[in-house]
Tab-separated table of C-alpha atoms and ligand atoms in Angstrom:
chain	number	residue	atom	x	y	z
A	1	MET	CA	76.432	129.946	99.749
A	2	ASP	CA	76.679	126.429	98.324
A	3	GLU	CA	79.782	125.747	100.387
A	4	ALA	CA	77.752	126.118	103.569
A	5	VAL	CA	75.557	123.159	102.596
A	6	PRO	CA	76.991	120.013	104.227
A	7	VAL	CA	77.785	117.384	101.587
A	8	PRO	CA	76.736	113.923	102.760
A	9	ALA	CA	79.571	111.482	103.431
A	10	LEU	CA	78.456	109.478	100.431
A	11	PHE	CA	79.905	111.984	97.981
A	12	GLU	CA	82.956	112.878	100.059
A	13	GLY	CA	85.235	111.204	97.510
A	14	VAL	CA	83.951	113.442	94.708
A	15	VAL	CA	86.305	116.392	95.113
A	16	GLY	CA	86.105	119.854	93.524
A	17	GLN	CA	82.856	119.107	91.629
A	18	PRO	CA	80.133	121.038	93.484
A	19	GLY	CA	77.803	121.124	90.455
A	20	ALA	CA	78.085	117.395	89.809
A	21	VAL	CA	77.582	116.590	93.511
A	22	ASP	CA	74.367	118.649	93.565
A	23	GLN	CA	73.094	116.683	90.572
A	24	LEU	CA	74.143	113.353	92.077
A	25	ARG	CA	72.339	114.119	95.315
A	26	ALA	CA	69.200	115.049	93.389
A	27	ALA	CA	69.527	111.832	91.363
A	28	GLY	CA	69.629	109.800	94.581
A	29	ARG	CA	66.378	111.395	95.702
A	30	ARG	CA	64.465	111.075	92.427
A	31	PRO	CA	66.119	108.509	90.183
A	32	VAL	CA	65.493	108.270	86.456
A	33	HIS	CA	66.444	105.420	84.087
A	34	ALA	CA	69.897	106.565	82.913
A	35	TYR	CA	72.703	108.950	83.852
A	36	LEU	CA	75.789	109.935	81.925
A	37	LEU	CA	78.802	111.106	83.931
A	38	HIS	CA	81.268	112.761	81.576
A	39	GLY	CA	84.473	114.725	81.974
A	40	PRO	CA	88.270	114.356	81.791
A	41	PRO	CA	90.118	111.313	83.195
A	42	GLY	CA	90.827	111.559	86.902
A	43	SER	CA	87.964	113.961	87.616
A	44	GLY	CA	86.312	111.461	89.956
A	45	LYS	CA	83.635	109.941	87.700
A	46	ARG	CA	84.255	106.358	88.782
A	47	VAL	CA	84.088	107.234	92.474
A	48	ALA	CA	80.955	109.274	91.749
A	49	ALA	CA	79.361	106.367	89.852
A	50	ARG	CA	79.787	104.094	92.879
A	51	ALA	CA	78.464	106.738	95.258
A	52	LEU	CA	75.452	107.251	92.987
A	53	ALA	CA	74.928	103.485	92.915
A	54	ALA	CA	75.022	103.486	96.731
A	55	ALA	CA	72.364	106.207	96.785
A	56	LEU	CA	70.210	104.172	94.408
A	57	LEU	CA	70.628	100.860	96.264
A	58	CYS	CA	70.547	102.046	99.893
A	59	PRO	CA	67.132	101.548	101.534
A	60	ARG	CA	67.600	105.002	103.096
A	61	GLY	CA	68.470	106.726	99.829
A	62	GLY	CA	72.226	106.840	100.404
A	63	CYS	CA	72.977	107.183	104.108
A	64	GLY	CA	76.666	106.542	103.395
A	65	VAL	CA	77.156	104.303	106.439
A	66	CYS	CA	74.955	101.201	106.090
A	67	ASN	CA	76.148	97.855	104.816
A	68	THR	CA	74.572	98.472	101.401
A	69	CYS	CA	76.277	101.852	101.009
A	70	ARG	CA	79.633	100.495	102.144
A	71	ARG	CA	79.534	97.577	99.717
A	72	ALA	CA	78.391	99.801	96.841
A	73	LEU	CA	81.212	102.273	97.532
A	74	ALA	CA	83.685	99.390	97.618
A	75	GLY	CA	82.252	98.057	94.358
A	76	THR	CA	81.233	94.741	95.953
A	77	HIS	CA	77.430	95.026	96.107
A	78	PRO	CA	75.814	92.306	93.937
A	79	ASP	CA	73.323	94.797	92.463
A	80	LEU	CA	76.083	97.146	91.347
A	81	ILE	CA	77.377	95.789	88.071
A	82	MET	CA	80.521	97.484	86.770
A	83	VAL	CA	80.890	96.754	83.063
A	84	GLU	CA	84.498	97.151	81.897
A	85	ARG	CA	85.640	96.633	78.340
A	86	THR	CA	88.112	93.805	77.764
A	87	GLY	CA	89.618	95.087	74.517
A	88	ALA	CA	90.322	98.510	73.104
A	89	ALA	CA	86.593	99.289	73.192
A	90	LEU	CA	83.321	97.854	74.466
A	91	ASP	CA	82.434	95.572	71.549
A	92	VAL	CA	79.055	94.518	70.196
A	93	GLU	CA	79.201	91.137	71.964
A	94	GLU	CA	79.853	92.818	75.312
A	95	ALA	CA	77.042	95.283	74.617
A	96	ARG	CA	74.644	92.372	73.986
A	97	SER	CA	75.525	90.829	77.322
A	98	VAL	CA	74.832	94.209	78.981
A	99	VAL	CA	71.384	94.191	77.367
A	100	THR	CA	70.745	90.659	78.706
A	101	ARG	CA	72.035	91.625	82.112
A	102	ALA	CA	69.705	94.636	82.240
A	103	GLN	CA	66.668	92.285	81.968
A	104	ARG	CA	67.605	90.380	85.139
A	105	LEU	CA	66.063	91.128	88.494
A	106	PRO	CA	68.075	92.691	91.298
A	107	VAL	CA	69.642	90.207	93.757
A	108	GLU	CA	68.869	91.967	97.027
A	109	ALA	CA	68.093	95.659	96.550
A	110	SER	CA	64.948	97.099	95.000
A	111	ARG	CA	66.861	97.889	91.825
A	112	GLN	CA	70.149	97.148	90.103
A	113	VAL	CA	72.659	99.675	88.803
A	114	LEU	CA	74.644	98.967	85.638
A	115	VAL	CA	77.742	101.152	85.360
A	116	LEU	CA	79.284	101.222	81.878
A	117	THR	CA	82.750	102.747	81.874
A	118	ASP	CA	84.625	104.225	78.893
A	119	LEU	CA	81.469	104.846	76.900
A	120	HIS	CA	83.467	107.281	74.722
A	121	LEU	CA	85.134	104.211	73.212
A	122	ALA	CA	81.871	102.352	72.612
A	123	ALA	CA	80.693	104.046	69.416
A	124	LYS	CA	80.256	100.680	67.619
A	125	ALA	CA	78.386	99.109	70.530
A	126	ALA	CA	76.151	102.119	71.182
A	127	PRO	CA	73.361	101.173	68.713
A	128	VAL	CA	73.033	97.781	70.459
A	129	LEU	CA	72.657	99.524	73.818
A	130	LEU	CA	70.408	102.351	72.695
A	131	LYS	CA	66.963	100.815	73.123
A	132	THR	CA	67.726	99.316	76.547
A	133	VAL	CA	69.367	102.494	77.873
A	134	GLU	CA	66.448	104.507	76.551
A	135	GLU	CA	63.911	102.310	78.280
A	136	PRO	CA	65.416	99.821	80.705
A	137	PRO	CA	63.244	97.424	82.734
A	138	PRO	CA	61.833	99.175	85.824
A	139	GLY	CA	64.377	97.615	88.212
A	140	THR	CA	67.447	98.732	86.249
A	141	VAL	CA	69.243	102.083	86.261
A	142	PHE	CA	72.120	102.822	83.899
A	143	VAL	CA	75.107	104.934	84.898
A	144	LEU	CA	77.231	105.594	81.823
A	145	VAL	CA	80.717	107.041	82.208
A	146	ALA	CA	82.679	108.778	79.434
A	147	ASP	CA	85.833	110.897	79.157
A	148	ASP	CA	84.288	112.819	76.273
A	149	LEU	CA	81.258	112.657	74.004
A	150	PRO	CA	82.083	111.805	70.378
A	151	PRO	CA	79.355	112.693	67.823
A	152	ALA	CA	78.689	108.984	67.165
A	153	LEU	CA	77.233	108.767	70.681
A	154	ALA	CA	74.895	111.754	70.296
A	155	THR	CA	71.706	109.651	70.288
A	156	ILE	CA	72.496	107.597	73.383
A	157	VAL	CA	73.781	110.740	75.131
A	158	SER	CA	70.462	112.459	74.471
A	159	ARG	CA	68.617	109.648	76.304
A	160	CYS	CA	70.444	110.218	79.609
A	161	ILE	CA	70.546	112.856	82.296
A	162	GLN	CA	73.993	114.363	81.822
A	163	ILE	CA	76.238	115.094	84.784
A	164	PRO	CA	79.355	116.969	83.603
A	165	PHE	CA	82.673	116.804	85.478
A	166	ASP	CA	85.469	119.406	85.241
A	167	PRO	CA	89.213	118.914	85.732
A	168	VAL	CA	89.754	119.064	89.497
A	169	PRO	CA	91.179	122.508	90.399
A	170	GLY	CA	94.631	122.340	92.026
A	171	ALA	CA	93.364	124.204	95.086
A	172	ALA	CA	90.609	121.628	95.596
A	173	ILE	CA	93.185	118.802	95.470
A	174	VAL	CA	95.421	120.621	97.961
A	175	GLY	CA	92.430	121.265	100.259
A	176	TRP	CA	91.342	117.657	100.063
A	177	LEU	CA	94.858	116.343	100.819
A	178	VAL	CA	95.325	118.747	103.729
A	179	GLY	CA	91.942	117.582	105.030
A	180	GLN	CA	93.369	114.051	105.073
A	181	GLY	CA	96.225	115.233	107.274
A	182	VAL	CA	98.833	115.770	104.529
A	183	GLU	CA	101.330	118.516	105.288
A	184	PRO	CA	100.540	121.604	103.089
A	185	ASP	CA	103.882	121.777	101.189
A	186	HIS	CA	103.706	118.096	100.325
A	187	ALA	CA	100.038	118.503	99.345
A	188	ALA	CA	100.970	121.352	96.982
A	189	ALA	CA	103.772	119.310	95.367
A	190	VAL	CA	101.480	116.306	94.897
A	191	ALA	CA	98.652	118.465	93.507
A	192	HIS	CA	101.086	119.998	91.010
A	193	ALA	CA	102.339	116.574	89.934
A	194	SER	CA	98.803	115.211	89.636
A	195	GLY	CA	97.911	117.403	86.639
A	196	GLY	CA	94.376	117.908	87.997
A	197	ARG	CA	93.815	114.175	88.417
A	198	LEU	CA	92.495	113.124	91.757
A	199	ASP	CA	93.244	109.426	91.229
A	200	ARG	CA	96.879	110.292	90.595
A	201	ALA	CA	97.063	112.615	93.624
A	202	ARG	CA	95.592	109.847	95.786
A	203	LEU	CA	98.416	107.489	94.830
A	204	LEU	CA	101.276	109.994	94.741
A	205	VAL	CA	100.586	111.096	98.274
A	206	SER	CA	101.300	107.603	99.588
A	207	ASP	CA	104.348	107.178	97.358
A	208	ALA	CA	107.456	107.342	99.526
A	209	GLY	CA	109.716	107.661	96.473
A	210	PHE	CA	107.877	110.601	94.922
A	211	ALA	CA	110.395	113.308	95.889
A	212	ALA	CA	113.371	111.126	94.961
A	213	ARG	CA	111.902	110.423	91.541
A	214	GLN	CA	111.447	114.152	90.887
A	215	ASP	CA	115.054	114.738	91.953
A	216	ARG	CA	116.206	112.086	89.513
A	217	TRP	CA	114.673	114.039	86.634
A	218	ARG	CA	116.229	117.258	87.922
A	219	SER	CA	119.658	115.633	87.990
A	220	VAL	CA	119.540	114.647	84.298
A	221	PRO	CA	121.284	117.707	82.754
A	222	SER	CA	124.188	117.537	85.213
A	223	ARG	CA	124.674	113.810	84.716
A	224	LEU	CA	124.773	113.708	80.925
A	225	ASP	CA	128.455	113.951	80.051
A	226	GLY	CA	128.263	113.912	76.275
A	227	THR	CA	128.899	110.179	75.929
A	228	GLY	CA	126.416	107.718	74.463
A	229	ALA	CA	127.120	105.310	77.310
A	230	MET	CA	125.952	107.810	79.938
A	231	ALA	CA	122.873	108.708	77.853
A	232	VAL	CA	121.859	105.035	77.941
A	233	VAL	CA	122.519	104.733	81.684
A	234	VAL	CA	120.449	107.827	82.491
A	235	SER	CA	117.613	106.734	80.201
A	236	ASP	CA	117.522	103.261	81.809
A	237	GLU	CA	117.504	104.740	85.301
A	238	LEU	CA	114.606	107.039	84.485
A	239	LEU	CA	112.544	104.142	83.152
A	240	VAL	CA	113.345	102.017	86.217
A	241	SER	CA	112.293	104.918	88.397
A	242	VAL	CA	108.975	105.188	86.521
A	243	ASP	CA	108.496	101.453	87.194
A	244	GLU	CA	109.192	101.975	90.886
A	245	GLY	CA	106.536	104.680	90.919
A	246	LEU	CA	103.981	102.043	89.902
A	247	ALA	CA	104.196	100.332	93.306
A	248	PRO	CA	101.312	102.218	95.009
A	249	LEU	CA	99.027	101.587	92.019
A	250	ARG	CA	99.904	97.877	92.020
A	251	GLU	CA	99.215	97.701	95.755
A	252	GLN	CA	95.844	99.344	95.188
A	253	HIS	CA	95.035	96.795	92.474
A	254	ALA	CA	96.058	93.904	94.730
A	255	ARG	CA	93.849	95.252	97.521
A	256	GLU	CA	90.911	95.553	95.137
A	257	LEU	CA	91.314	91.922	94.006
A	258	ALA	CA	91.697	90.741	97.616
A	259	VAL	CA	88.410	92.411	98.629
A	260	LEU	CA	86.617	90.879	95.642
A	261	ALA	CA	88.132	87.432	96.331
A	262	ASP	CA	86.964	87.606	99.960
A	263	GLN	CA	83.517	88.532	98.848
A	264	ALA	CA	83.422	85.710	96.285
A	265	ASP	CA	84.461	83.299	99.048
A	266	GLN	CA	81.701	84.501	101.329
A	267	MET	CA	79.150	84.033	98.595
A	268	GLY	CA	80.490	80.571	97.831
A	269	ALA	CA	81.484	81.618	94.304
A	270	ARG	CA	84.338	79.829	92.566
A	271	GLY	CA	86.277	82.972	91.847
A	272	ILE	CA	85.972	86.669	91.170
A	273	GLN	CA	83.290	87.412	88.636
A	274	GLY	CA	84.661	89.387	85.691
A	275	ARG	CA	88.243	88.925	86.860
A	276	ARG	CA	89.621	89.229	83.351
A	277	GLN	CA	87.888	92.556	82.794
A	278	ILE	CA	89.233	93.853	86.077
A	279	GLU	CA	92.766	92.725	85.302
A	280	ASP	CA	92.557	94.291	81.851
A	281	ARG	CA	91.527	97.563	83.444
A	282	HIS	CA	94.445	97.304	85.868
A	283	LYS	CA	96.831	96.877	82.941
A	284	ARG	CA	95.360	99.922	81.206
A	285	GLU	CA	95.659	101.942	84.382
A	286	GLU	CA	99.297	100.935	84.728
A	287	ARG	CA	100.054	101.961	81.154
A	288	ARG	CA	98.346	105.283	81.639
A	289	TRP	CA	100.184	105.847	84.896
A	290	ARG	CA	103.546	105.216	83.210
A	291	THR	CA	102.742	107.611	80.396
A	292	GLU	CA	101.641	110.305	82.804
A	293	ASP	CA	104.631	109.823	85.045
A	294	LEU	CA	107.016	110.027	82.092
A	295	ARG	CA	105.233	113.094	80.819
A	296	PHE	CA	105.470	114.740	84.227
A	297	GLY	CA	109.201	113.974	84.392
A	298	LEU	CA	109.701	115.373	80.906
A	299	ALA	CA	107.864	118.533	81.968
A	300	ILE	CA	110.333	118.957	84.853
A	301	LEU	CA	113.195	118.547	82.398
A	302	ALA	CA	111.714	120.959	79.850
A	303	GLY	CA	111.200	123.482	82.649
A	304	MET	CA	114.907	123.312	83.512
A	305	PHE	CA	115.992	124.016	79.944
A	306	ARG	CA	113.407	126.763	79.690
A	307	ASP	CA	114.901	128.380	82.804
A	308	ARG	CA	118.301	128.084	81.181
A	309	LEU	CA	116.959	129.731	78.046
A	310	VAL	CA	115.742	132.690	80.097
A	311	ALA	CA	119.030	132.903	82.008
A	312	VAL	CA	121.104	132.846	78.810
A	313	ALA	CA	118.846	135.440	77.176
A	314	GLU	CA	119.188	137.747	80.169
A	315	SER	CA	122.945	137.406	80.498
A	316	GLY	CA	123.367	137.662	76.707
A	317	SER	CA	121.370	140.863	76.461
A	318	THR	CA	123.345	142.566	79.208
A	319	ALA	CA	126.869	141.278	78.712
A	320	GLY	CA	126.740	140.103	75.105
A	321	THR	CA	128.648	136.956	76.058
A	322	PRO	CA	130.268	135.146	73.165
A	323	GLY	CA	128.559	131.838	72.563
A	324	GLY	CA	125.396	133.141	74.203
A	325	SER	CA	123.316	132.629	71.090
A	326	GLY	CA	124.744	129.100	70.679
A	327	ASP	CA	123.687	128.264	74.240
A	328	ARG	CA	120.311	129.745	73.595
A	329	GLN	CA	119.807	127.739	70.427
A	330	ARG	CA	120.886	124.565	72.191
A	331	ALA	CA	118.513	125.108	75.101
A	332	ALA	CA	115.666	125.912	72.685
A	333	ARG	CA	116.429	122.751	70.697
A	334	HIS	CA	116.413	120.707	73.903
A	335	VAL	CA	113.021	122.092	74.929
A	336	ASP	CA	111.654	121.216	71.458
A	337	ALA	CA	113.077	117.697	71.626
A	338	ILE	CA	111.550	117.108	75.071
A	339	GLU	CA	108.165	118.393	73.980
A	340	GLN	CA	108.249	116.198	70.908
A	341	ALA	CA	109.135	113.164	73.013
A	342	SER	CA	106.287	113.997	75.390
A	343	GLY	CA	103.863	114.225	72.468
A	344	SER	CA	105.058	110.885	71.082
A	345	LEU	CA	104.074	109.125	74.308
A	346	ASP	CA	100.448	109.475	73.207
A	347	ARG	CA	101.153	107.515	70.081
A	348	ASN	CA	102.278	104.357	71.867
A	349	ALA	CA	105.904	104.986	71.003
A	350	ASN	CA	108.544	102.555	72.281
A	351	GLU	CA	109.435	104.242	75.562
A	352	ALA	CA	112.957	102.860	75.817
A	353	LEU	CA	113.937	103.963	72.307
A	354	LEU	CA	112.269	107.298	72.749
A	355	MET	CA	114.006	108.059	76.040
A	356	GLU	CA	117.378	106.895	74.814
A	357	ALA	CA	117.159	109.047	71.687
A	358	LEU	CA	116.132	112.005	73.799
A	359	MET	CA	119.023	111.574	76.247
A	360	VAL	CA	121.450	111.367	73.316
A	361	GLU	CA	119.953	114.550	71.920
A	362	LEU	CA	120.204	116.293	75.295
A	363	SER	CA	123.832	115.154	75.608
A	364	GLY	CA	124.544	117.444	72.702
A	365	MET	CA	125.891	114.698	70.471
A	366	ALA	CA	123.208	115.208	67.871
A	367	GLY	CA	124.843	118.504	66.973
B	401	ZN	ZN1	72.978	103.452	103.187
């Protein structure tokens, strides 16, 4: 029933979130003082925040096509203020400047929209923000964005209309890609590699080296020849290949800066406002991309050893091959080692050391 309702172009970029889109549309029609968009990374919250800002700034309530909507969607409207942390979290000083900023009058629209990203990391700054978020000046609307809701944020959370986001279902990503003209098999492969993250799917689909990089991971077991030298070569190649995979993200970042620089020029500004914050975010996005790409590669590798485990178990149970249990133990150990390495990526481990140790382990030299 809901699927029959045409979704306005404004929220086209918010994929696989019918509940959130309904709420966003309602918010555009009858705005309140503060919204909180929360859900896992890559579920489309940032895109949704801009679309909501467009709905709040557009004189026609979010037509999706006017100059105001277009600039809001591109993140270049002067009354859309994206607040990005510069350090590991939004600190108290940054929170104070948000409070000051909220008191200003809008530049050209009837209101201004302050989008605060990564609120889940702003537990220390939250008390500074609380009063203003609770009761901002009439011309200011807050759109808070968080990956999750730690208990320390309970009070500020309770002052906002909550709009929850779910991980994007694989089928929705495939459907969206096919709708953009992507061939179905490629769309399915990209959706699988995206891990339910639309931002990742968006970049992978334009990545010419995507298939080759997957093949490189698949070739690992056959290339390791038991020598330490080869383990180092393979590990280096995998890391280089992860670097190569960063190209589409870097291009996207360069485009974003170019648009903002153009806009600054047109407004006679001396440079991009908040450039450092934007560049910090780009660095964080690159780090996250690397981690996810490595983790995806490791999952391919673990899958291969898991297949081997099944194959050995089956042949062992029927033929009772000598050495079958040794093979099985080795494959099981390899799967464990890969999963451990994958888990360590979360803890900011040194990637090069980690990968090299893993390749040595997979070479069978560790016993
Ligand atoms: Zn509009």
